[in-house]
CSV table of C-alpha atoms and ligand atoms in Angstrom, one decimal:
chain,number,residue,atom,x,y,z
I,1,MET,CA,19.3,-9.0,3.0
I,2,SER,CA,22.4,-11.2,3.3
I,3,ALA,CA,25.3,-10.0,1.2
I,4,GLY,CA,25.7,-12.0,-1.9
I,5,LEU,CA,22.0,-13.2,-2.1
I,6,SER,CA,21.7,-14.1,-5.8
I,7,ASP,CA,18.9,-13.1,-8.1
I,8,GLU,CA,18.1,-16.8,-8.5
I,9,THR,CA,17.8,-17.3,-4.8
I,10,LEU,CA,15.5,-14.2,-4.5
I,11,ARG,CA,13.4,-15.6,-7.3
I,12,GLN,CA,13.1,-18.9,-5.5
I,13,ILE,CA,12.1,-17.1,-2.3
I,14,VAL,CA,9.4,-15.2,-4.1
I,15,SER,CA,8.0,-18.2,-6.0
I,16,GLY,CA,8.0,-20.3,-2.9
I,17,SER,CA,6.3,-17.5,-1.0
I,18,ALA,CA,3.7,-17.1,-3.8
I,19,ALA,CA,2.9,-20.9,-3.8
I,20,PHE,CA,2.4,-20.9,0.0
I,21,ASN,CA,0.5,-17.6,0.1
I,22,ARG,CA,-1.9,-18.7,-2.7
I,23,ARG,CA,-2.8,-21.8,-0.7
I,24,VAL,CA,-3.8,-19.6,2.3
I,25,ASP,CA,-5.4,-16.8,0.3
I,26,VAL,CA,-2.8,-14.2,1.1
I,27,THR,CA,-1.7,-11.6,-1.4
I,28,GLY,CA,1.2,-9.1,-1.2
I,29,ALA,CA,4.3,-7.5,-2.5
I,30,LEU,CA,8.0,-7.5,-1.5
I,31,LEU,CA,10.1,-4.4,-2.2
I,32,VAL,CA,13.8,-5.0,-2.4
I,33,ASP,CA,16.5,-2.3,-2.3
I,34,GLY,CA,19.6,-4.5,-2.4
I,35,GLN,CA,20.0,-4.2,1.4
I,36,ARG,CA,16.6,-4.6,3.0
I,37,PHE,CA,13.2,-6.1,2.2
I,38,PHE,CA,9.9,-4.3,2.8
I,39,GLN,CA,7.0,-6.7,2.7
I,40,TYR,CA,3.2,-6.1,2.6
I,41,ILE,CA,0.8,-9.0,3.0
I,42,GLU,CA,-3.0,-9.1,3.4
I,43,GLY,CA,-5.7,-11.7,3.7
I,44,PRO,CA,-7.8,-13.6,6.2
I,45,PRO,CA,-6.4,-13.6,9.7
I,46,ASP,CA,-5.7,-17.4,9.7
I,47,GLY,CA,-3.8,-17.1,6.4
I,48,LEU,CA,-1.8,-14.2,7.6
I,49,GLU,CA,-1.0,-16.1,10.8
I,50,ALA,CA,0.2,-19.1,8.8
I,51,VAL,CA,2.6,-16.8,6.7
I,52,ARG,CA,3.8,-15.0,9.8
I,53,ARG,CA,4.6,-18.4,11.4
I,54,ARG,CA,6.5,-19.5,8.4
I,55,ILE,CA,8.6,-16.4,8.4
I,56,HIS,CA,9.0,-16.5,12.2
I,57,ASP,CA,10.1,-20.2,12.1
I,58,SER,CA,12.5,-19.7,9.2
I,59,ARG,CA,16.3,-19.4,9.9
I,60,SER,CA,16.5,-16.9,7.0
I,61,HIS,CA,15.4,-13.8,9.0
I,62,ALA,CA,17.7,-12.0,11.4
I,63,ALA,CA,15.4,-9.1,12.2
I,64,VAL,CA,11.8,-8.4,11.4
I,65,LEU,CA,10.3,-5.0,12.3
I,66,PRO,CA,6.5,-4.9,12.0
I,67,VAL,CA,5.1,-1.5,11.1
I,68,LEU,CA,1.4,-2.3,10.4
I,69,ASP,CA,-1.3,-4.6,11.6
I,70,MET,CA,-4.8,-3.5,10.9
I,71,ALA,CA,-8.2,-4.6,9.6
I,72,ILE,CA,-9.0,-3.7,6.0
I,73,SER,CA,-12.3,-4.0,4.1
I,74,THR,CA,-10.8,-4.5,0.6
I,75,ARG,CA,-7.5,-5.8,-0.6
I,76,ALA,CA,-4.9,-3.2,-1.8
I,77,VAL,CA,-3.0,-5.7,-3.9
I,78,PRO,CA,-5.3,-8.5,-5.0
I,79,TYR,CA,-3.2,-9.2,-8.1
I,80,TRP,CA,-0.3,-11.1,-6.6
I,81,ALA,CA,0.1,-14.0,-4.2
I,82,MET,CA,3.6,-12.4,-4.0
I,83,THR,CA,5.6,-10.3,-6.4
I,84,HIS,CA,8.9,-8.5,-5.9
I,85,ILE,CA,9.8,-5.1,-7.0
I,86,GLU,CA,13.3,-3.7,-7.2
I,87,THR,CA,13.5,-0.3,-5.8
I,88,GLY,CA,16.0,2.3,-4.3
I,89,GLN,CA,17.1,2.6,-0.7
I,90,ILE,CA,15.4,6.0,-0.3
I,91,VAL,CA,12.1,4.3,-1.2
I,92,VAL,CA,12.4,1.6,1.5
I,93,SER,CA,13.7,4.1,4.1
I,94,GLY,CA,10.7,6.3,3.2
I,95,LEU,CA,8.3,3.4,3.9
I,96,VAL,CA,10.0,2.3,7.1
I,97,ASN,CA,9.9,5.9,8.4
I,98,ALA,CA,6.3,6.6,7.2
I,99,ARG,CA,3.3,7.0,9.6
I,100,TRP,CA,1.7,3.6,9.8
I,101,ASP,CA,-1.0,4.7,12.3
I,102,GLU,CA,-4.3,6.2,11.2
I,103,PHE,CA,-4.1,9.8,10.5
I,104,GLY,CA,-7.4,11.4,9.6
I,105,HIS,CA,-9.1,9.1,7.2
I,106,SER,CA,-6.0,7.3,6.0
I,107,VAL,CA,-2.8,5.6,6.9
I,108,PRO,CA,0.0,7.7,5.3
I,109,GLY,CA,2.3,4.7,4.9
I,110,MET,CA,-0.4,2.7,3.1
I,111,ASP,CA,-1.0,5.6,0.7
I,112,GLN,CA,2.7,5.8,0.0
I,113,LEU,CA,3.0,2.0,-0.5
I,114,VAL,CA,0.0,1.8,-2.9
I,115,GLY,CA,1.3,4.8,-4.8
I,116,LEU,CA,4.6,3.0,-5.3
I,117,LEU,CA,2.9,-0.3,-6.3
I,118,ARG,CA,0.2,1.2,-8.6
I,119,PRO,CA,2.4,1.6,-11.7
I,120,HIS,CA,3.1,-2.2,-11.4
I,121,PHE,CA,-0.6,-3.2,-11.2
I,122,PRO,CA,-1.6,-5.4,-14.2
I,123,ARG,CA,-3.3,-3.3,-17.0
I,124,ILE,CA,-7.0,-3.7,-17.0
I,125,GLY,CA,-9.1,-2.8,-20.0
I,126,THR,CA,-6.7,-3.9,-22.8
I,127,ALA,CA,-7.9,-5.4,-26.2
I,128,GLY,CA,-10.3,-8.3,-25.8
I,129,ALA,CA,-11.5,-7.2,-22.4
I,130,ARG,CA,-15.3,-6.9,-22.0
I,131,ARG,CA,-16.7,-3.5,-22.0
I,132,ALA,CA,-19.9,-1.9,-20.8
I,133,THR,CA,-21.3,1.5,-21.6
I,134,ALA,CA,-24.4,3.4,-20.6
I,135,GLY,CA,-26.0,6.5,-21.9
I,136,CYS,CA,-28.9,8.8,-21.4
I,137,THR,CA,-30.4,11.2,-23.9
G,1,LIG,C1,12.0,-11.4,2.7
G,1,LIG,C2,11.3,-12.7,2.7
G,1,LIG,C3,9.9,-12.7,2.6
G,1,LIG,C4,9.2,-13.9,2.7
G,1,LIG,N1,7.9,-13.9,2.5
G,1,LIG,C5,7.2,-15.1,2.6
G,1,LIG,C6,5.8,-15.1,2.4
G,1,LIG,O1,5.1,-14.1,2.1
G,1,LIG,N2,5.2,-16.3,2.4
G,1,LIG,C7,5.9,-17.5,2.6
G,1,LIG,O2,5.3,-18.5,2.7
G,1,LIG,N3,7.2,-17.5,2.8
G,1,LIG,C8,7.9,-16.3,2.8
G,1,LIG,N4,9.3,-16.3,2.9
G,1,LIG,C9,10.0,-17.6,3.0
G,1,LIG,C10,10.1,-18.1,4.5
G,1,LIG,O3,10.5,-17.1,5.4
G,1,LIG,C11,11.2,-19.2,4.6
G,1,LIG,O4,12.3,-18.7,3.9
G,1,LIG,C12,10.7,-20.5,4.0
G,1,LIG,O5,9.6,-20.9,4.7
G,1,LIG,C13,11.8,-21.5,4.0
G,1,LIG,O6,12.3,-21.7,5.3
G,1,LIG,P1,13.9,-21.7,5.5
G,1,LIG,O7,14.4,-20.3,5.2
G,1,LIG,O8,14.1,-21.9,7.0
G,1,LIG,O9,14.6,-22.7,4.7
G,1,LIG,C14,10.0,-15.1,2.9
G,1,LIG,C15,11.3,-15.1,3.0
G,1,LIG,C16,12.0,-13.9,2.9
G,1,LIG,C17,13.5,-13.9,3.0
């Protein structure tokens, strides 16, 4: 992250990213610790490729370190075309240094990331939402 990057510029990056990602059916999240970005994106292969190309072709990135590229069956963050979450440097370092290969039945880095994002997921089941119940006597 360049020194002096303003909140306003960051907001513009995130809203521009969300607009493009929405068009190509990509969802994801951007964690920001004031020094580095940690980004997770998911979607169809051609959509991801389009986003990767946009990031690769941009002059805004000095160094990109990929940590994960794998097939998934369901989206981990279907809620956001792109959102950004302010976090601490220990959190981003923890993610960068996590295991991103399969370990047993899970990918530890993914579990860590989803655990961090879960408190930010939109609330489901608030007033007005539809409900269903079932019972058996
Ligand atoms: C940390 C970071 C993450 C980004 N993520 C995305 C993204 O998910 N989707 C997207 O379309 N653009 C994303 N962008 C924006 C592009 O990389 C790029 O800035 C944009 O295409 C404008 O090009 P320019 O920087 O050369 O002016 C991101 C930019 C930054 C700095």
